mmCIF file of C-alpha atoms and ligand atoms in Angstrom:
data_model
loop_
_atom_site.group_PDB
_atom_site.id
_atom_site.type_symbol
_atom_site.label_atom_id
_atom_site.label_comp_id
_atom_site.label_asym_id
_atom_site.label_seq_id
_atom_site.Cartn_x
_atom_site.Cartn_y
_atom_site.Cartn_z
ATOM 1 C CA UNK D 1 70.808 -27.750 -17.845
ATOM 2 C CA UNK D 2 71.230 -26.547 -14.644
ATOM 3 C CA UNK D 3 68.465 -23.767 -13.370
ATOM 4 C CA UNK D 4 71.125 -20.845 -13.634
ATOM 5 C CA UNK D 5 70.610 -18.813 -10.929
ATOM 6 C CA UNK D 6 70.491 -14.450 -11.875
ATOM 7 C CA UNK D 7 71.754 -12.685 -9.574
ATOM 8 C CA UNK D 8 72.449 -10.305 -12.538
ATOM 9 C CA UNK D 9 68.080 -10.140 -13.402
ATOM 10 C CA UNK D 10 68.277 -10.630 -9.371
ATOM 11 C CA UNK D 11 70.409 -7.093 -7.978
ATOM 12 C CA UNK D 12 68.435 -4.496 -11.356
ATOM 13 C CA UNK D 13 64.935 -6.207 -9.084
ATOM 14 C CA UNK D 14 66.494 -6.345 -5.715
ATOM 15 C CA UNK D 15 67.878 -2.482 -6.288
ATOM 16 C CA UNK D 16 64.503 -0.950 -7.480
ATOM 17 C CA UNK D 17 62.553 -2.023 -4.791
ATOM 18 C CA UNK D 18 65.090 -0.362 -2.731
ATOM 19 C CA UNK D 19 64.567 2.445 -4.750
ATOM 20 C CA UNK D 20 60.998 2.413 -4.321
ATOM 21 C CA UNK D 21 61.470 2.169 -0.176
ATOM 22 C CA UNK D 22 63.373 5.005 -0.328
ATOM 23 C CA UNK D 23 61.240 7.345 -2.232
ATOM 24 C CA UNK D 24 58.220 6.513 0.312
ATOM 25 C CA UNK D 25 60.963 7.738 2.858
ATOM 26 C CA UNK D 26 61.905 10.204 1.265
ATOM 27 C CA UNK D 27 58.464 11.153 0.988
ATOM 28 C CA UNK D 28 58.302 11.679 4.831
ATOM 29 C CA UNK D 29 61.996 12.237 5.994
ATOM 30 C CA UNK D 30 63.918 14.644 5.937
ATOM 31 C CA UNK D 31 67.322 13.351 4.758
ATOM 32 C CA UNK D 32 67.803 10.625 2.389
ATOM 33 C CA UNK D 33 70.453 7.782 4.017
ATOM 34 C CA UNK D 34 73.855 8.486 2.966
ATOM 35 C CA UNK D 35 76.875 6.558 2.573
ATOM 36 C CA UNK D 36 80.350 7.822 3.006
ATOM 37 C CA UNK D 37 83.009 5.684 0.468
ATOM 38 C CA UNK D 38 86.614 6.408 1.535
ATOM 39 C CA UNK D 39 89.192 4.758 -1.160
ATOM 40 C CA UNK D 40 92.712 5.099 -0.743
ATOM 41 C CA UNK D 41 94.876 6.025 -3.592
ATOM 42 C CA UNK D 42 94.032 4.883 -7.239
ATOM 43 C CA UNK D 43 94.494 1.393 -8.210
ATOM 44 C CA UNK D 44 91.817 0.504 -10.502
ATOM 45 C CA UNK D 45 90.525 -2.325 -9.228
ATOM 46 C CA UNK D 46 89.125 0.048 -6.015
ATOM 47 C CA UNK D 47 88.457 2.762 -8.611
ATOM 48 C CA UNK D 48 85.619 0.371 -10.668
ATOM 49 C CA UNK D 49 84.309 -1.163 -7.434
ATOM 50 C CA UNK D 50 83.869 1.939 -5.859
ATOM 51 C CA UNK D 51 82.565 3.945 -8.669
ATOM 52 C CA UNK D 52 79.693 1.349 -9.479
ATOM 53 C CA UNK D 53 78.789 1.387 -5.523
ATOM 54 C CA UNK D 54 78.099 5.348 -6.156
ATOM 55 C CA UNK D 55 76.004 5.265 -8.584
ATOM 56 C CA UNK D 56 74.733 2.229 -7.931
ATOM 57 C CA UNK D 57 73.318 4.744 -4.188
ATOM 58 C CA UNK D 58 72.665 7.440 -6.606
ATOM 59 C CA UNK D 59 69.784 5.256 -8.893
ATOM 60 C CA UNK D 60 68.470 3.831 -5.822
ATOM 61 C CA UNK D 61 68.230 7.808 -3.988
ATOM 62 C CA UNK D 62 70.815 7.455 -1.347
ATOM 63 C CA UNK D 63 73.252 9.854 -1.408
ATOM 64 C CA UNK D 64 76.400 9.065 -1.812
ATOM 65 C CA UNK D 65 79.869 10.990 0.332
ATOM 66 C CA UNK D 66 82.946 9.791 -1.909
ATOM 67 C CA UNK D 67 86.359 10.680 -0.036
ATOM 68 C CA UNK D 68 89.556 9.553 -2.434
ATOM 69 C CA UNK D 69 92.620 10.080 -0.314
ATOM 70 C CA UNK D 70 96.275 9.666 -1.237
ATOM 71 C CA UNK D 71 97.947 6.439 -1.064
ATOM 72 C CA UNK D 72 100.412 7.807 1.608
ATOM 73 C CA UNK D 73 97.731 8.766 4.069
ATOM 74 C CA UNK D 74 98.642 8.554 7.198
ATOM 75 C CA UNK D 75 96.433 5.802 9.584
ATOM 76 C CA UNK D 76 96.103 8.727 12.259
ATOM 77 C CA UNK D 77 94.149 10.617 8.746
ATOM 78 C CA UNK D 78 92.179 8.164 8.355
ATOM 79 C CA UNK D 79 91.437 7.418 11.818
ATOM 80 C CA UNK D 80 90.325 11.211 12.072
ATOM 81 C CA UNK D 81 88.432 11.153 8.879
ATOM 82 C CA UNK D 82 86.771 8.159 10.459
ATOM 83 C CA UNK D 83 85.470 9.708 14.144
ATOM 84 C CA UNK D 84 83.942 12.706 11.646
ATOM 85 C CA UNK D 85 81.890 10.320 10.420
ATOM 86 C CA UNK D 86 80.117 8.333 13.135
ATOM 87 C CA UNK D 87 79.104 11.752 14.681
ATOM 88 C CA UNK D 88 78.015 12.850 11.083
ATOM 89 C CA UNK D 89 73.895 13.298 11.114
ATOM 90 C CA UNK D 90 74.410 12.439 6.966
ATOM 91 C CA UNK D 91 76.189 9.271 6.985
ATOM 92 C CA UNK D 92 74.207 5.563 8.130
ATOM 93 C CA UNK D 93 77.358 3.975 6.038
ATOM 94 C CA UNK D 94 80.522 3.891 5.896
ATOM 95 C CA UNK D 95 82.873 2.235 4.226
ATOM 96 C CA UNK D 96 86.602 1.930 3.070
ATOM 97 C CA UNK D 97 87.348 0.215 0.571
ATOM 98 C CA UNK D 98 90.178 -3.012 0.867
ATOM 99 C CA UNK D 99 92.805 -3.809 0.732
ATOM 100 C CA UNK D 100 94.277 -0.661 2.427
ATOM 101 C CA UNK D 101 97.900 0.243 1.931
ATOM 102 C CA UNK D 102 100.733 -1.328 4.204
ATOM 103 C CA UNK D 103 101.291 1.584 6.235
ATOM 104 C CA UNK D 104 97.094 0.882 7.631
ATOM 105 C CA UNK D 105 95.746 -1.842 10.047
ATOM 106 C CA UNK D 106 93.105 -2.709 8.185
ATOM 107 C CA UNK D 107 92.237 -4.476 11.308
ATOM 108 C CA UNK D 108 91.925 -1.540 13.376
ATOM 109 C CA UNK D 109 90.897 0.762 10.903
ATOM 110 C CA UNK D 110 87.545 -1.803 11.071
ATOM 111 C CA UNK D 111 86.753 -1.524 14.488
ATOM 112 C CA UNK D 112 87.567 2.051 14.564
ATOM 113 C CA UNK D 113 83.985 2.171 12.305
ATOM 114 C CA UNK D 114 80.576 2.835 14.494
ATOM 115 C CA UNK D 115 79.088 -1.047 14.547
ATOM 116 C CA UNK D 116 75.722 0.658 13.795
ATOM 117 C CA UNK D 117 77.868 1.846 11.219
ATOM 118 C CA UNK D 118 79.293 -0.656 9.405
ATOM 119 C CA UNK D 119 77.296 -2.023 5.885
ATOM 120 C CA UNK D 120 80.224 -4.262 5.339
ATOM 121 C CA UNK D 121 79.062 -5.834 8.409
ATOM 122 C CA UNK D 122 83.281 -6.543 9.764
ATOM 123 C CA UNK D 123 83.189 -5.281 12.892
ATOM 124 C CA UNK D 124 83.823 -7.164 15.463
ATOM 125 C CA UNK D 125 80.470 -6.428 16.902
ATOM 126 C CA UNK D 126 77.969 -7.426 14.041
ATOM 127 C CA UNK D 127 80.140 -10.606 13.291
ATOM 128 C CA UNK D 128 79.508 -11.152 16.987
ATOM 129 C CA UNK D 129 75.920 -10.576 16.504
ATOM 130 C CA UNK D 130 75.803 -12.302 13.724
ATOM 131 C CA UNK D 131 78.282 -16.046 16.009
ATOM 132 C CA UNK D 132 74.487 -15.264 18.088
ATOM 133 C CA UNK D 133 72.205 -15.982 15.018
ATOM 134 C CA UNK D 134 70.700 -11.868 15.753
ATOM 135 C CA UNK D 135 69.083 -10.804 13.016
ATOM 136 C CA UNK D 136 69.912 -7.327 13.877
ATOM 137 C CA UNK D 137 73.231 -8.173 12.148
ATOM 138 C CA UNK D 138 74.493 -5.571 9.766
ATOM 139 C CA UNK D 139 76.062 -8.667 7.194
ATOM 140 C CA UNK D 140 78.869 -8.619 4.933
ATOM 141 C CA UNK D 141 76.984 -7.258 1.922
ATOM 142 C CA UNK D 142 78.585 -10.039 -0.177
ATOM 143 C CA UNK D 143 77.797 -13.648 2.096
ATOM 144 C CA UNK D 144 74.365 -11.896 2.841
ATOM 145 C CA UNK D 145 73.604 -11.443 -1.496
ATOM 146 C CA UNK D 146 74.263 -15.151 -1.146
ATOM 147 C CA UNK D 147 71.185 -15.510 0.788
ATOM 148 C CA UNK D 148 69.393 -13.215 -0.446
ATOM 149 C CA UNK D 149 69.415 -14.962 -4.261
ATOM 150 C CA UNK D 150 69.048 -18.953 -2.205
ATOM 151 C CA UNK D 151 65.716 -16.853 -0.419
ATOM 152 C CA UNK D 152 64.084 -15.837 -3.418
ATOM 153 C CA UNK D 153 65.208 -18.443 -5.942
ATOM 154 C CA UNK D 154 63.502 -20.205 -3.285
ATOM 155 C CA UNK D 155 65.559 -23.109 -2.727
ATOM 156 C CA UNK D 156 64.387 -24.718 1.183
ATOM 157 C CA UNK D 157 67.486 -24.534 3.553
ATOM 158 C CA UNK D 158 66.315 -25.734 6.297
ATOM 159 C CA UNK D 159 67.216 -28.839 7.402
ATOM 160 C CA UNK D 160 69.821 -29.140 4.508
ATOM 161 C CA UNK D 161 72.663 -29.940 4.601
ATOM 162 C CA UNK D 162 75.573 -27.317 2.917
ATOM 163 C CA UNK D 163 78.936 -26.732 2.815
ATOM 164 C CA UNK D 164 81.579 -23.536 2.724
ATOM 165 C CA UNK D 165 84.597 -23.763 1.124
ATOM 166 C CA UNK D 166 86.507 -21.455 2.843
ATOM 167 C CA UNK D 167 86.810 -19.429 5.675
ATOM 168 C CA UNK D 168 87.678 -15.495 5.515
ATOM 169 C CA UNK D 169 86.170 -12.777 7.591
ATOM 170 C CA UNK D 170 84.372 -11.913 4.461
ATOM 171 C CA UNK D 171 82.812 -14.891 2.836
ATOM 172 C CA UNK D 172 83.709 -17.957 4.325
ATOM 173 C CA UNK D 173 82.726 -17.750 7.652
ATOM 174 C CA UNK D 174 79.729 -15.934 7.457
ATOM 175 C CA UNK D 175 78.024 -17.436 5.111
ATOM 176 C CA UNK D 176 78.363 -21.007 7.040
ATOM 177 C CA UNK D 177 76.956 -18.266 10.203
ATOM 178 C CA UNK D 178 73.753 -16.287 8.157
ATOM 179 C CA UNK D 179 73.615 -20.625 6.546
ATOM 180 C CA UNK D 180 73.262 -21.874 10.302
ATOM 181 C CA UNK D 181 70.958 -19.102 10.928
ATOM 182 C CA UNK D 182 68.478 -20.203 8.697
ATOM 183 C CA UNK D 183 68.813 -23.712 10.276
ATOM 184 C CA UNK D 184 71.147 -25.548 7.328
ATOM 185 C CA UNK D 185 73.547 -27.967 8.598
ATOM 186 C CA UNK D 186 76.840 -26.314 8.030
ATOM 187 C CA UNK D 187 80.015 -28.094 6.958
ATOM 188 C CA UNK D 188 82.548 -25.536 6.995
ATOM 189 C CA UNK D 189 85.940 -26.666 4.302
ATOM 190 C CA UNK D 190 89.323 -24.664 3.870
ATOM 191 C CA UNK D 191 92.737 -25.321 2.660
ATOM 192 C CA UNK D 192 93.989 -28.195 6.197
ATOM 193 C CA UNK D 193 90.659 -30.435 4.904
ATOM 194 C CA UNK D 194 92.696 -33.648 3.322
ATOM 195 C CA UNK D 195 92.429 -33.226 -0.435
ATOM 196 C CA UNK D 196 90.570 -36.515 -0.119
ATOM 197 C CA UNK D 197 87.591 -36.513 1.689
ATOM 198 C CA UNK D 198 86.713 -33.309 0.331
ATOM 199 C CA UNK D 199 85.723 -34.165 -3.310
ATOM 200 C CA UNK D 200 83.740 -36.990 -0.855
ATOM 201 C CA UNK D 201 82.592 -34.009 1.736
ATOM 202 C CA UNK D 202 80.872 -31.783 -0.911
ATOM 203 C CA UNK D 203 79.360 -34.598 -3.152
ATOM 204 C CA UNK D 204 77.642 -34.862 -0.205
ATOM 205 C CA UNK D 205 76.080 -31.043 0.025
ATOM 206 C CA UNK D 206 72.374 -30.358 -0.600
ATOM 207 C CA UNK D 207 73.747 -26.354 -1.275
ATOM 208 C CA UNK D 208 77.766 -26.344 -1.889
ATOM 209 C CA UNK D 209 79.347 -22.888 -1.971
ATOM 210 C CA UNK D 210 82.833 -22.364 -2.971
ATOM 211 C CA UNK D 211 84.442 -18.961 -1.871
ATOM 212 C CA UNK D 212 88.229 -20.006 -2.884
ATOM 213 C CA UNK D 213 89.727 -18.446 -5.078
ATOM 214 C CA UNK D 214 90.927 -21.289 -6.816
ATOM 215 C CA UNK D 215 90.314 -21.138 -10.648
ATOM 216 C CA UNK D 216 88.075 -23.746 -11.805
ATOM 217 C CA UNK D 217 87.888 -25.950 -8.525
ATOM 218 C CA UNK D 218 85.198 -27.973 -8.062
ATOM 219 C CA UNK D 219 84.560 -29.970 -10.781
ATOM 220 C CA UNK D 220 82.299 -32.666 -11.638
ATOM 221 C CA UNK D 221 83.686 -35.220 -8.526
ATOM 222 C CA UNK D 222 82.740 -32.633 -6.294
ATOM 223 C CA UNK D 223 79.081 -32.353 -6.834
ATOM 224 C CA UNK D 224 75.628 -34.462 -7.587
ATOM 225 C CA UNK D 225 72.480 -34.011 -9.730
ATOM 226 C CA UNK D 226 70.250 -32.532 -6.530
ATOM 227 C CA UNK D 227 72.428 -30.136 -5.069
ATOM 228 C CA UNK D 228 72.447 -26.107 -5.199
ATOM 229 C CA UNK D 229 75.663 -24.571 -6.579
ATOM 230 C CA UNK D 230 76.909 -20.763 -4.915
ATOM 231 C CA UNK D 231 79.830 -19.838 -7.112
ATOM 232 C CA UNK D 232 81.351 -16.946 -5.313
ATOM 233 C CA UNK D 233 85.247 -16.701 -6.768
ATOM 234 C CA UNK D 234 86.048 -13.926 -8.979
ATOM 235 C CA UNK D 235 89.434 -15.108 -10.834
ATOM 236 C CA UNK D 236 90.898 -12.983 -13.710
ATOM 237 C CA UNK D 237 92.091 -15.348 -17.080
ATOM 238 C CA UNK D 238 95.404 -14.534 -18.653
ATOM 239 C CA UNK D 239 93.520 -14.030 -21.372
ATOM 240 C CA UNK D 240 91.666 -11.262 -18.738
ATOM 241 C CA UNK D 241 88.789 -13.438 -18.531
ATOM 242 C CA UNK D 242 86.397 -13.249 -15.538
ATOM 243 C CA UNK D 243 85.994 -16.860 -14.247
ATOM 244 C CA UNK D 244 84.626 -18.483 -10.621
ATOM 245 C CA UNK D 245 86.132 -20.809 -8.412
ATOM 246 C CA UNK D 246 82.892 -23.313 -9.940
ATOM 247 C CA UNK D 247 84.018 -24.987 -14.135
ATOM 248 C CA UNK D 248 80.324 -24.162 -14.829
ATOM 249 C CA UNK D 249 81.350 -25.996 -18.400
ATOM 250 C CA UNK D 250 81.254 -29.039 -16.362
ATOM 251 C CA UNK D 251 79.053 -29.222 -13.711
ATOM 252 C CA UNK D 252 76.832 -27.043 -14.953
ATOM 253 C CA UNK D 253 74.664 -29.682 -16.623
ATOM 254 C CA UNK D 254 74.900 -32.271 -13.658
ATOM 255 C CA UNK D 255 73.363 -29.749 -10.907
ATOM 256 C CA UNK D 256 69.771 -28.592 -10.475
ATOM 257 C CA UNK D 257 70.860 -25.193 -9.350
ATOM 258 C CA UNK D 258 74.579 -22.597 -10.390
ATOM 259 C CA UNK D 259 75.019 -19.022 -9.951
ATOM 260 C CA UNK D 260 77.189 -18.225 -13.421
ATOM 261 C CA UNK D 261 80.565 -15.703 -12.971
ATOM 262 C CA UNK D 262 80.082 -12.703 -13.919
ATOM 263 C CA UNK D 263 76.195 -12.083 -13.456
ATOM 264 C CA UNK D 264 75.944 -14.047 -10.053
ATOM 265 C CA UNK D 265 77.479 -13.611 -6.383
ATOM 266 C CA UNK D 266 78.823 -10.174 -7.691
ATOM 267 C CA UNK D 267 75.876 -7.571 -8.562
ATOM 268 C CA UNK D 268 73.475 -9.204 -5.393
ATOM 269 C CA UNK D 269 77.285 -7.329 -3.599
ATOM 270 C CA UNK D 270 76.838 -3.735 -4.538
ATOM 271 C CA UNK D 271 72.568 -3.868 -3.856
ATOM 272 C CA UNK D 272 72.937 -6.170 -0.121
ATOM 273 C CA UNK D 273 75.018 -2.582 0.024
ATOM 274 C CA UNK D 274 72.159 -0.064 -0.454
ATOM 275 C CA UNK D 275 70.713 -2.965 1.517
ATOM 276 C CA UNK D 276 72.443 -2.280 4.432
ATOM 277 C CA UNK D 277 72.487 1.505 4.168
ATOM 278 C CA UNK D 278 68.177 1.368 4.127
ATOM 279 C CA UNK D 279 68.575 -0.415 7.382
ATOM 280 C CA UNK D 280 71.336 1.781 9.113
ATOM 281 C CA UNK D 281 69.479 4.764 8.005
ATOM 282 C CA UNK D 282 65.812 3.598 9.489
ATOM 283 C CA UNK D 283 67.325 2.336 12.195
ATOM 284 C CA UNK D 284 68.806 6.526 12.426
ATOM 285 C CA UNK D 285 65.416 7.846 11.548
ATOM 286 C CA UNK D 286 63.595 5.528 14.393
ATOM 287 C CA UNK D 287 65.799 7.190 17.430
HETATM 288 P P1 NDP A 1 90.527 -15.548 1.046
HETATM 289 O O1 NDP A 1 91.754 -15.988 -0.502
HETATM 290 O O2 NDP A 1 90.713 -15.047 2.360
HETATM 291 O O3 NDP A 1 90.073 -17.762 1.111
HETATM 292 C C1 NDP A 1 90.326 -18.430 0.666
HETATM 293 C C2 NDP A 1 89.883 -19.461 1.468
HETATM 294 O O4 NDP A 1 89.764 -20.729 0.276
HETATM 295 C C3 NDP A 1 90.884 -19.945 2.710
HETATM 296 O O5 NDP A 1 90.101 -19.922 4.130
HETATM 297 C C4 NDP A 1 91.202 -20.909 2.052
HETATM 298 O O6 NDP A 1 91.752 -21.175 3.328
HETATM 299 C C5 NDP A 1 90.082 -21.185 1.379
HETATM 300 N N1 NDP A 1 91.426 -22.136 0.490
HETATM 301 C C6 NDP A 1 92.108 -22.197 -0.225
HETATM 302 N N2 NDP A 1 92.175 -23.306 -1.005
HETATM 303 C C7 NDP A 1 91.768 -23.668 -0.677
HETATM 304 C C8 NDP A 1 91.683 -25.642 -0.630
HETATM 305 N N3 NDP A 1 92.770 -26.435 -2.081
HETATM 306 N N4 NDP A 1 90.381 -26.133 -0.455
HETATM 307 C C9 NDP A 1 89.375 -25.672 0.489
HETATM 308 N N5 NDP A 1 89.965 -24.243 0.901
HETATM 309 C C10 NDP A 1 90.617 -23.520 0.426
HETATM 310 O O7 NDP A 1 89.351 -15.001 0.475
HETATM 311 P P2 NDP A 1 87.937 -14.100 -0.144
HETATM 312 O O8 NDP A 1 87.084 -15.279 1.004
HETATM 313 O O9 NDP A 1 87.921 -12.829 0.685
HETATM 314 O O10 NDP A 1 87.009 -15.279 -1.488
HETATM 315 C C11 NDP A 1 87.545 -16.062 -2.105
HETATM 316 C C12 NDP A 1 86.951 -15.900 -3.378
HETATM 317 O O11 NDP A 1 85.416 -14.571 -3.779
HETATM 318 C C13 NDP A 1 88.072 -14.986 -4.525
HETATM 319 O O12 NDP A 1 87.649 -15.151 -5.482
HETATM 320 C C14 NDP A 1 87.195 -13.315 -4.103
HETATM 321 O O13 NDP A 1 87.961 -13.064 -6.243
HETATM 322 C C15 NDP A 1 85.856 -13.888 -4.225
HETATM 323 N N6 NDP A 1 85.046 -12.695 -3.866
HETATM 324 C C16 NDP A 1 84.387 -12.406 -4.164
HETATM 325 C C17 NDP A 1 83.186 -11.440 -3.871
HETATM 326 C C18 NDP A 1 81.763 -11.773 -4.880
HETATM 327 O O14 NDP A 1 81.521 -10.034 -4.440
HETATM 328 N N7 NDP A 1 80.728 -11.888 -6.067
HETATM 329 C C19 NDP A 1 83.471 -10.827 -2.969
HETATM 330 C C20 NDP A 1 84.314 -11.181 -2.117
HETATM 331 C C21 NDP A 1 85.257 -12.270 -2.371
HETATM 332 P P3 NDP A 1 92.672 -21.171 4.879
HETATM 333 O O15 NDP A 1 92.362 -20.424 5.692
HETATM 334 O O16 NDP A 1 92.884 -23.076 5.239
HETATM 335 O O17 NDP A 1 93.640 -20.141 4.349
#
């Protein structure tokens, strides 16, 4: 049976560590780190995510400023709020919960957030820094959490073959850049990768990161016994169960290490949001 990479336990550890760090900073600084969280409308899934982010902030001693706006808020109103938060000295990070309603252009919102407060790591400035391999980039929380897990479990990265399935701006691409920054040899695959080639490409990987949003897509023919698998997928079955993109039952017994779903990548994502907020705070108070 594979080593199970326990994202839940690791996230608790990382969050406790961040809490200690914040306590030490608060003892010498005039203010706590601050995160502004914006949500438009009351989509139940978004509400769960936003509440868990606010709760995690509170536990770590990070001040949170919640803005729950009506779902028919105009783009102009949202841009005005973002401009205010950009210049608010108490705010180190601004997070706008996606997806946004149809009347709002998501790209415009991402561009409006000050790159120094872009704790989601979606602004082209931060994406650019990451693509240049710069450490100072604020990096998207989910792929950052994946790398943190690999490092905490001391999985060797340098010179290893990594395959990323999925090329979204939120997960696949930043994941590939992070692996490249760790000196892996990286292959990115997507929906145009010939179906017949994908299993063989994946079998060659030392590290396989799966972020496609297709339940149980990865079966034993995509794996090898020395492989480490990071399953980013979150899919809900008809019975309401949350499962990953990897068929855990058939794959876990035959690979070296694997993240479970739930309890793998998901919890690490929130821990990285706290990490990015504290990084941004440290830079601000050092200015
Ligand atoms: P997107 O839908 O934006 O991207 C999916 C990617 O998978 C696309 O690049 C697509 O290719 C590719 N893809 C789709 N089908 C195939 C296929 N048959 N073979 C190869 N590639 C394929 O999804 P996200 O990146 O936003 O999310 C991926 C998964 O991760 C989802 O389940 C999501 O819920 C989960 N997720 C989990 C998070 C967490 O915290 N754990 C956070 C964010 C996402 P193409 O570009 O060609 O269309």
